[in-house]
Short mmCIF file of C-alpha atoms and ligand atoms in Angstrom, two decimals:
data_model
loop_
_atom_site.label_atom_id
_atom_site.label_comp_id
_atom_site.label_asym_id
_atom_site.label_seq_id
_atom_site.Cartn_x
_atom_site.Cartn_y
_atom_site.Cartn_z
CA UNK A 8 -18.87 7.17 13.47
CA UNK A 9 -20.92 6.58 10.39
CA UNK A 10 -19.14 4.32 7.80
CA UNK A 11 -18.99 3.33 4.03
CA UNK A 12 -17.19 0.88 2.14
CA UNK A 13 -17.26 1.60 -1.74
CA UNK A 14 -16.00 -1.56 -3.19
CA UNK A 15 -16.83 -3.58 -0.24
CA UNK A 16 -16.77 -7.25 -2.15
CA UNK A 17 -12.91 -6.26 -3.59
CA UNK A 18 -9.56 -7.64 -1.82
CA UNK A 19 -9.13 -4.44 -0.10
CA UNK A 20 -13.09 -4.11 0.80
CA UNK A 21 -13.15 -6.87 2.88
CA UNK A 22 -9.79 -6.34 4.63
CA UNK A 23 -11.18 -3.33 5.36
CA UNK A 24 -13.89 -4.85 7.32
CA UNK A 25 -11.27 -6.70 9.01
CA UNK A 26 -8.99 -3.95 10.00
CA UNK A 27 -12.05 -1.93 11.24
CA UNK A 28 -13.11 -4.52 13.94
CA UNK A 29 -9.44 -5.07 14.71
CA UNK A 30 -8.46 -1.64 15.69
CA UNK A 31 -11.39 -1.29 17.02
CA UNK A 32 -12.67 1.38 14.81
CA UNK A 33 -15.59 2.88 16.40
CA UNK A 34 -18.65 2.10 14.24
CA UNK A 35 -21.97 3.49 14.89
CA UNK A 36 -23.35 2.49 11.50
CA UNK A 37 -21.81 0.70 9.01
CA UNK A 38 -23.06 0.86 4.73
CA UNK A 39 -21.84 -1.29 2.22
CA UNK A 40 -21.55 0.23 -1.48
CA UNK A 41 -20.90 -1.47 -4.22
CA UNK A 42 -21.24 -2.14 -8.09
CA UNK A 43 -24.14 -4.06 -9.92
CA UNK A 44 -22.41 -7.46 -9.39
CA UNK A 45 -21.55 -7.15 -5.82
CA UNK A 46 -25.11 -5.35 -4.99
CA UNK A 47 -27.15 -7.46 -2.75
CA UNK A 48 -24.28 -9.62 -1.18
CA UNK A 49 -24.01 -9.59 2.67
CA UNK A 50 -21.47 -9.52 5.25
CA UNK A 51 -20.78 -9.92 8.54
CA UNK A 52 -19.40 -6.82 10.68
CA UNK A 53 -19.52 -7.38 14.23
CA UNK A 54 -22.59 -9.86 14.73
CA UNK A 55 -24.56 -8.08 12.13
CA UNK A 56 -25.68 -8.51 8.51
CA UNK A 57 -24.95 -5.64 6.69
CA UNK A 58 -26.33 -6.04 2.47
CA UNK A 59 -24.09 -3.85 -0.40
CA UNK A 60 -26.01 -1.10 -1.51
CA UNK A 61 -25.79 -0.63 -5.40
CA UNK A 62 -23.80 2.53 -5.62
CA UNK A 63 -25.08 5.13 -7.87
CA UNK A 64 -25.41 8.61 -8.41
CA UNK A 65 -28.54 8.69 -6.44
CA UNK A 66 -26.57 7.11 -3.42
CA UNK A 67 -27.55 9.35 -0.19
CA UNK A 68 -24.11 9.79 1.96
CA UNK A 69 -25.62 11.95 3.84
CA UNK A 70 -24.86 11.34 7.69
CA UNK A 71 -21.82 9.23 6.94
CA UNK A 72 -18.53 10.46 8.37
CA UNK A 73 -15.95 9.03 6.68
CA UNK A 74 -15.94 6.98 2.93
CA UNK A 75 -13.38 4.29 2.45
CA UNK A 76 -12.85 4.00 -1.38
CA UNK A 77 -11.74 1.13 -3.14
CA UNK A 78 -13.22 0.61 -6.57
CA UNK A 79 -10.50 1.90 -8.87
CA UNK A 80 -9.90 5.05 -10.07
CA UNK A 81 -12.44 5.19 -12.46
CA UNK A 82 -15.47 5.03 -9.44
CA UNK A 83 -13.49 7.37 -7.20
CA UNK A 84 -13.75 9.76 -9.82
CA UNK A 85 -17.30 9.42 -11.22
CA UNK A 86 -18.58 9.19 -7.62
CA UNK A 87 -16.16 11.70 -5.45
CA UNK A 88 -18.56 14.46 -5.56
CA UNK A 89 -21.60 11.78 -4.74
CA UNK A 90 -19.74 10.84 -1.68
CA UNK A 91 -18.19 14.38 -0.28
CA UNK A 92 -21.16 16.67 -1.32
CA UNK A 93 -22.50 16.25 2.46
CA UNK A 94 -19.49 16.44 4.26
CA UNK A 95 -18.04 12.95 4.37
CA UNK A 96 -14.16 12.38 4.52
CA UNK A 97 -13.42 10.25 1.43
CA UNK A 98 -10.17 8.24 2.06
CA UNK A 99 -9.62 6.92 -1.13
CA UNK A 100 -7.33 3.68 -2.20
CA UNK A 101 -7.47 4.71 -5.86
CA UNK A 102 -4.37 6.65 -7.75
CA UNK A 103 -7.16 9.05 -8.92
CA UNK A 104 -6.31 12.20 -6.69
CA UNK A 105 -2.90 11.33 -5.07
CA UNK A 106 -0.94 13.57 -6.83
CA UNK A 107 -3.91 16.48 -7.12
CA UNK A 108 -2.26 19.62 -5.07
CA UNK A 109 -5.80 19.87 -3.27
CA UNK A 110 -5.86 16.30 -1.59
CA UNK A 111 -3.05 15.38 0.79
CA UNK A 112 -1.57 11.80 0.13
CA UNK A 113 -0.98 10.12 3.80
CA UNK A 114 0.86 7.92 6.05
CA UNK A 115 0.61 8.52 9.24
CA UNK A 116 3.71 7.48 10.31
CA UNK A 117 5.03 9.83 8.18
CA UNK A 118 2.74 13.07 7.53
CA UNK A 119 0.02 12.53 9.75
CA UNK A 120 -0.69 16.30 10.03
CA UNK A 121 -1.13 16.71 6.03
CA UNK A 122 -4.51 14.61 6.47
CA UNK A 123 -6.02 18.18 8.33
CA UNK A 124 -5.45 20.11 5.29
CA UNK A 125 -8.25 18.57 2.82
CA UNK A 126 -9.83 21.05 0.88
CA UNK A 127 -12.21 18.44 -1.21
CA UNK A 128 -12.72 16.73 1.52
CA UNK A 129 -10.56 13.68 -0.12
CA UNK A 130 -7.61 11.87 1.65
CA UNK A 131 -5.30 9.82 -0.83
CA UNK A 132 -4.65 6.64 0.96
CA UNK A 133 -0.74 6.18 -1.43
CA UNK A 134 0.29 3.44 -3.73
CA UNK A 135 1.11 0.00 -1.32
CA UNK A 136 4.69 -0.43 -2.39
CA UNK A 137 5.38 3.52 -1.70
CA UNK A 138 3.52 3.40 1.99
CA UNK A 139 6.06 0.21 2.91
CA UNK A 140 9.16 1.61 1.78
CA UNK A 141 8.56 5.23 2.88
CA UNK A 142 7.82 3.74 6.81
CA UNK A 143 11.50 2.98 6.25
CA UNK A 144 12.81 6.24 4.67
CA UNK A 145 11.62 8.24 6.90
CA UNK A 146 13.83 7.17 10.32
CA UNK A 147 16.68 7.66 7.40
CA UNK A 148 15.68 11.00 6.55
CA UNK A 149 15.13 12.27 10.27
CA UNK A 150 18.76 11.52 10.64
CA UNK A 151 20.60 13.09 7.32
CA UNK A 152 18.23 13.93 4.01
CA UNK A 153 17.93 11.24 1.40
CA UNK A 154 19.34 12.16 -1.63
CA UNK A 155 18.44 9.35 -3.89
CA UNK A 156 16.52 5.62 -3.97
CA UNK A 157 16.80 2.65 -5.84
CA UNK A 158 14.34 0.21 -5.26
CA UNK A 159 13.35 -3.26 -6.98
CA UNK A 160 10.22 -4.83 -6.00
CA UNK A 161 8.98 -8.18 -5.74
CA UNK A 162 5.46 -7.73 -5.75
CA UNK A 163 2.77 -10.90 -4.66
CA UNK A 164 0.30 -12.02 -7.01
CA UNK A 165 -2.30 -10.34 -4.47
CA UNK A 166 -1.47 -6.84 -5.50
CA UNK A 167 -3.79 -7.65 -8.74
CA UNK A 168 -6.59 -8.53 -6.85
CA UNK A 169 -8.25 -11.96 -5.30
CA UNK A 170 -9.05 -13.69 -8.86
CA UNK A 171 -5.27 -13.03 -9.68
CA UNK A 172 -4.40 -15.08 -6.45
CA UNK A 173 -6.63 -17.99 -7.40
CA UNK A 174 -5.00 -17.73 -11.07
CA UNK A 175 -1.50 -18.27 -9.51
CA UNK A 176 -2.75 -21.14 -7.54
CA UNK A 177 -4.52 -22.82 -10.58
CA UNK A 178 -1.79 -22.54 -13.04
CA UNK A 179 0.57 -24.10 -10.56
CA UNK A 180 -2.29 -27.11 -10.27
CA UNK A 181 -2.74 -26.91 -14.25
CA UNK A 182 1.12 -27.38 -14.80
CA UNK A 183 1.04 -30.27 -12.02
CA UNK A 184 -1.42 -32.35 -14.11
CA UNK A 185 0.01 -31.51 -17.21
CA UNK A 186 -1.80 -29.11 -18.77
CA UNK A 187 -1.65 -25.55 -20.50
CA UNK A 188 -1.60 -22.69 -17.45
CA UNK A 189 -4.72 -20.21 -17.77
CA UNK A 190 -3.08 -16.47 -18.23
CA UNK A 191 -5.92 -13.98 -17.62
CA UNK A 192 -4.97 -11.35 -14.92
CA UNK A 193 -1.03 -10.97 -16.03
CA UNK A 194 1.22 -10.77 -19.24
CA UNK A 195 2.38 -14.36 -18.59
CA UNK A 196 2.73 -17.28 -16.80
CA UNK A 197 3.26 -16.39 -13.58
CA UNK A 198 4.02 -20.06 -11.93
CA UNK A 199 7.58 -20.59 -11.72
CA UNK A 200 8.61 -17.47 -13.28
CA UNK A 201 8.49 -13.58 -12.43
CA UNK A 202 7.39 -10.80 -14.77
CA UNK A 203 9.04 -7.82 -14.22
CA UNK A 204 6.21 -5.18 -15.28
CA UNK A 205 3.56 -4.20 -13.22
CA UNK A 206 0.79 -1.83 -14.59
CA UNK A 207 1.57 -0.66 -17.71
CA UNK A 208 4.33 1.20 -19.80
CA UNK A 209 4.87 5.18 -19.13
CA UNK A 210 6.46 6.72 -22.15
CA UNK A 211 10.20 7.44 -20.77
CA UNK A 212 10.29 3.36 -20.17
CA UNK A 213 8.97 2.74 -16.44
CA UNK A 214 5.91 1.62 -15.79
CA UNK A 215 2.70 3.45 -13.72
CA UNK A 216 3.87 1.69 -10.91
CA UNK A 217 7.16 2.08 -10.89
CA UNK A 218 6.19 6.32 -11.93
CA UNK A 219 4.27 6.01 -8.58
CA UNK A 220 6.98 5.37 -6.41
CA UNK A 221 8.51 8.49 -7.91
CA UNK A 222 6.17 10.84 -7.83
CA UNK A 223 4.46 9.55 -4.30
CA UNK A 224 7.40 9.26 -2.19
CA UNK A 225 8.08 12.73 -2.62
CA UNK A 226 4.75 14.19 -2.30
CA UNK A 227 4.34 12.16 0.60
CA UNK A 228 8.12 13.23 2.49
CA UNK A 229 7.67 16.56 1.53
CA UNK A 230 10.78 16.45 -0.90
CA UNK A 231 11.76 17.00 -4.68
CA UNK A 232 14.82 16.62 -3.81
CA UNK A 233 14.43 12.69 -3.04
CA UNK A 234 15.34 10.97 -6.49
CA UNK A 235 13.40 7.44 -6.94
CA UNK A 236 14.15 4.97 -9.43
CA UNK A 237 11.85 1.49 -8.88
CA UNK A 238 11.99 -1.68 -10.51
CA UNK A 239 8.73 -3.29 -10.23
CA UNK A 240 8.50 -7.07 -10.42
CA UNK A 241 5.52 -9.27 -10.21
CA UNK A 242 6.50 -12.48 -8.32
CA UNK A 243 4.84 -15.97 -7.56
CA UNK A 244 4.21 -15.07 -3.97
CA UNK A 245 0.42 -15.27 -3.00
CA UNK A 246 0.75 -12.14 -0.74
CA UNK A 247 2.59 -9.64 0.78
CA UNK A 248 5.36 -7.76 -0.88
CA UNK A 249 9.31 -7.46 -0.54
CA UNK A 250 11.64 -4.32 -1.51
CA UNK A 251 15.23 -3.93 -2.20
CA UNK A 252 16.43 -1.00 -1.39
CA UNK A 253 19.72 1.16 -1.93
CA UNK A 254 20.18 5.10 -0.58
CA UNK A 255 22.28 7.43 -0.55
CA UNK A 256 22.16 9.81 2.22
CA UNK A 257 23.40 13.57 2.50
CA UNK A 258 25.98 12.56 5.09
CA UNK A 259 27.33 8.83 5.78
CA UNK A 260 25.47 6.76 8.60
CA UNK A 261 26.57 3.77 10.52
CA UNK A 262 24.72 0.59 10.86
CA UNK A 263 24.19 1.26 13.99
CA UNK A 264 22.30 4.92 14.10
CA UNK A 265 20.30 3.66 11.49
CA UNK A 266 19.14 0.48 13.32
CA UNK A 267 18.83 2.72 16.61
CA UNK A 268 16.34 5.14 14.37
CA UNK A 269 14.58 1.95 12.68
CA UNK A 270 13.63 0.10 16.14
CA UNK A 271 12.12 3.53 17.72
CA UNK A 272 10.30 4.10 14.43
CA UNK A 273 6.28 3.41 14.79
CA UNK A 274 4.91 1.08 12.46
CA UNK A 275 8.52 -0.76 12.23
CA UNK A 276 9.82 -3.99 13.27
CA UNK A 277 13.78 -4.84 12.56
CA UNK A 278 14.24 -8.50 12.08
CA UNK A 279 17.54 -8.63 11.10
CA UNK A 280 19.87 -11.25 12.22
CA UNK A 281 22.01 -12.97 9.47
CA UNK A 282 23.95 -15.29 11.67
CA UNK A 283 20.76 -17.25 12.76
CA UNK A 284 19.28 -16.68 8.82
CA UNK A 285 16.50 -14.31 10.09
CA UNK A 286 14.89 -11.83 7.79
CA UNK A 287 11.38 -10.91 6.78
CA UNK A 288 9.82 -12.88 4.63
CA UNK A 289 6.72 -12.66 2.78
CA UNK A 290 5.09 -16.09 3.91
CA UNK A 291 5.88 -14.97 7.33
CA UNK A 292 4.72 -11.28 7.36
CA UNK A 293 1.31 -12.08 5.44
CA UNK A 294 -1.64 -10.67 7.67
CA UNK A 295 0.84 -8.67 9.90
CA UNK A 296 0.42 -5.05 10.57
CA UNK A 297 3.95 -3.76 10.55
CA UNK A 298 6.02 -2.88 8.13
CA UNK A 299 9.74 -5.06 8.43
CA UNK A 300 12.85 -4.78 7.77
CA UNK A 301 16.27 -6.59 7.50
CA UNK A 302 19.34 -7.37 5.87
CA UNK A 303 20.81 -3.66 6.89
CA UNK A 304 24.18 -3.00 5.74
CA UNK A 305 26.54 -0.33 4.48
CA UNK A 306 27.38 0.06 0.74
CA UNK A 307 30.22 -1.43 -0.45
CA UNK A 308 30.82 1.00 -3.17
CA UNK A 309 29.78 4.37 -1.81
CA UNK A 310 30.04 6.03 2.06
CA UNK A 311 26.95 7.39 1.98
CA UNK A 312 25.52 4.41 0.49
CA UNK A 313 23.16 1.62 2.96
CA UNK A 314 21.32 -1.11 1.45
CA UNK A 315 18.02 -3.15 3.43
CA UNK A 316 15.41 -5.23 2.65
CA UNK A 317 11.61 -4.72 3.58
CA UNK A 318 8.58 -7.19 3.46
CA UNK A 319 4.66 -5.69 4.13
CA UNK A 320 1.32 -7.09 4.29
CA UNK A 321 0.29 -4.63 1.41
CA UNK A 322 -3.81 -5.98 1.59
CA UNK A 323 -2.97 -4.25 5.21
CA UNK A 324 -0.40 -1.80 5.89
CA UNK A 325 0.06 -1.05 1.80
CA UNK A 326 -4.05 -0.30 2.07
CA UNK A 327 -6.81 -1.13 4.20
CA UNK A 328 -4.41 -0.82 7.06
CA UNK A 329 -3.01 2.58 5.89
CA UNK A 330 -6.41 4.24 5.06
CA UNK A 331 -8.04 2.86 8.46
CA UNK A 332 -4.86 4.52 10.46
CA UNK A 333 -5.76 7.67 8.49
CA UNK A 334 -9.64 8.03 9.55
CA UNK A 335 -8.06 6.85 12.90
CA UNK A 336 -5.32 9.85 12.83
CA UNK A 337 -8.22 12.13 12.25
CA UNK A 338 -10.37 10.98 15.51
CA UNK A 339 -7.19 12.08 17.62
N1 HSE B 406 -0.44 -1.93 -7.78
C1 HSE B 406 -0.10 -2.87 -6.77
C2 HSE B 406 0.24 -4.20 -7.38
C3 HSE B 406 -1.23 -3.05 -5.82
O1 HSE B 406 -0.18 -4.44 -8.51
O2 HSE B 406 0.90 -4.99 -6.74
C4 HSE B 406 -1.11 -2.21 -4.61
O3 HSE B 406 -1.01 -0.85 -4.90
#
């Protein structure tokens, strides 16, 4: 297969790279896109030097099979037609299509099959906190429909890219030696503290991201009749992020159906174990593949009502994982 990367120097860009050689994605001929600053770097991919093409509107895509797009909205939009116009399958990280009738939003664990119908040739790879909780929701909804969601997120520093990372790091350093934190990538200090707004304010109160979780989960499970409401909350972690979650179901499960359906589900692992204190963890599910979950139990105030807690890797399974599982859904 012929590949591109657009955004290669990003977070997500160079897991990308990663996830490629590791599932052994096969690679005929690898290009590197990127913007003005990142033009000219080089990386590694299997043995060989590969340099990041400036991407413009003069970029020739021609040949290549499949586009992996991670740039931000903005580029996926200015450049879609750039990249499809001779036949390549954009999968594309961005929220710029995901909720466009004409480009199916995909996880494979869940709706696989949607990636064949593509009419623009674009593939919406979803939103990282919706592609970790709806690996979950969907054993649940095989076994009685979900009627409605609650969800509060604690979201890793990571999900605003590298710098924000390094800014988490340095203001805990700055406050060790005394000094005034640097704030640049979020509303506040994020060092000993949590901000509980990610993206920005929607007009009926929730923010984009929390609005995503809404609107995705349901494209993505085939269902308006799923209600979603999401707290989103930005939390010192470096990476990976956590989700409580409540449901109600149509009819009342047990515990144990539901952990029966979560252990055969793909792309699941239960860890769940409160007399020996185990349950995922970010610190201990950074860099992993699956998607976990714990801390399953039945509502206290409502039948129909089950509570759990899930932790993903969302540089991996929340993106480059997801969108790399896609092009590899389509090669079956
Ligand atoms: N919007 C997410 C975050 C990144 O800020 O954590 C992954 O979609």
């Amino acid at each position: 297969m012929n590949v591109a990367i657009v955004g290669a120097s990003g977070a997500v860009g160079q897991e990308l790279l990663k996830v490629l050689d590791e599932q052994n994605f096969p690679v005929d001929n690898l290009r590197l896109f990127g913007s003005p600053r990142s033009a000219g770097s080089e990386y590694e991919f299997r043995g060989k030097r590969v340099v990041v093409e400036l991407l413009s509107k003069d970029s020739d895509f021609s040949g290549i099979d499949i586009a992996f797009t991670s740039a931000g909205a903005g580029t996926s939009k200015e450049y879609a037609d750039v990249i499809t116009r001779h036949g390549a399958v954009m999968i594309d990280n961005s929220s710029a299509f995901r909720m466009d009738a004409d480009v199916p939003l995909v996880v494979p664990e869940v709706n696989g099959e949607d990636a064949l119908d593509r009419p623009r040739n674009i593939i919406g790879n979803p939103n990282c906190t919706t592609i970790q909780m709806v690996v979950a929701l969907k054993p649940i909804h095989d076994l009685s429909p979900i009627r409605r969601v609650h969800v509060a997120t604690y979201q890793a520093a990571s999900g605003a890219g590298a710098a924000a990372m390094q800014e988490l790091i340095n203001q805990y350093k700055e406050l060790a030696d005394g000094n005034a934190p640097t704030i640049e990538k979020f509303a506040y200090q994020l060092a000993f503290n949590l901000i509980p707004h990610v993206d920005v304010f929607t007009e009926n109160g929730y923010t984009k991201e929390e609005m995503k979780m809404y609107n995705e989960t349901r494209k993505i499970m085939h269902s308006d009749d799923i209600k979603v409401s999401a707290t989103c909350v930005r939390v010192p972690v470096l990476r990976a992020h956590s989700e409580a979650i409540w449901l109600e179901t149509e009819r009342p499960l047990s515990t144990e159906e539901v952990l029966a359906a979560f252990e055969k589900a793909p792309g699941l692992i239960v860890k769940d174990n409160p007399a020996e204190k185990e349950y995922p963890m970010p610190l201990d599910i950074t860099g992993k593949d699956p998607v976990y979950v714990g801390r399953l139990r039945k509502d206290l105030c409502d039948p129909n009502g089950l509570s759990f807690w899930v932790v993903g890797d969302q540089i991996k399974k929340g993106a480059a994982l997801n969108a790399v599982q896609i092009a590899l859904w389509l090669l079956e």
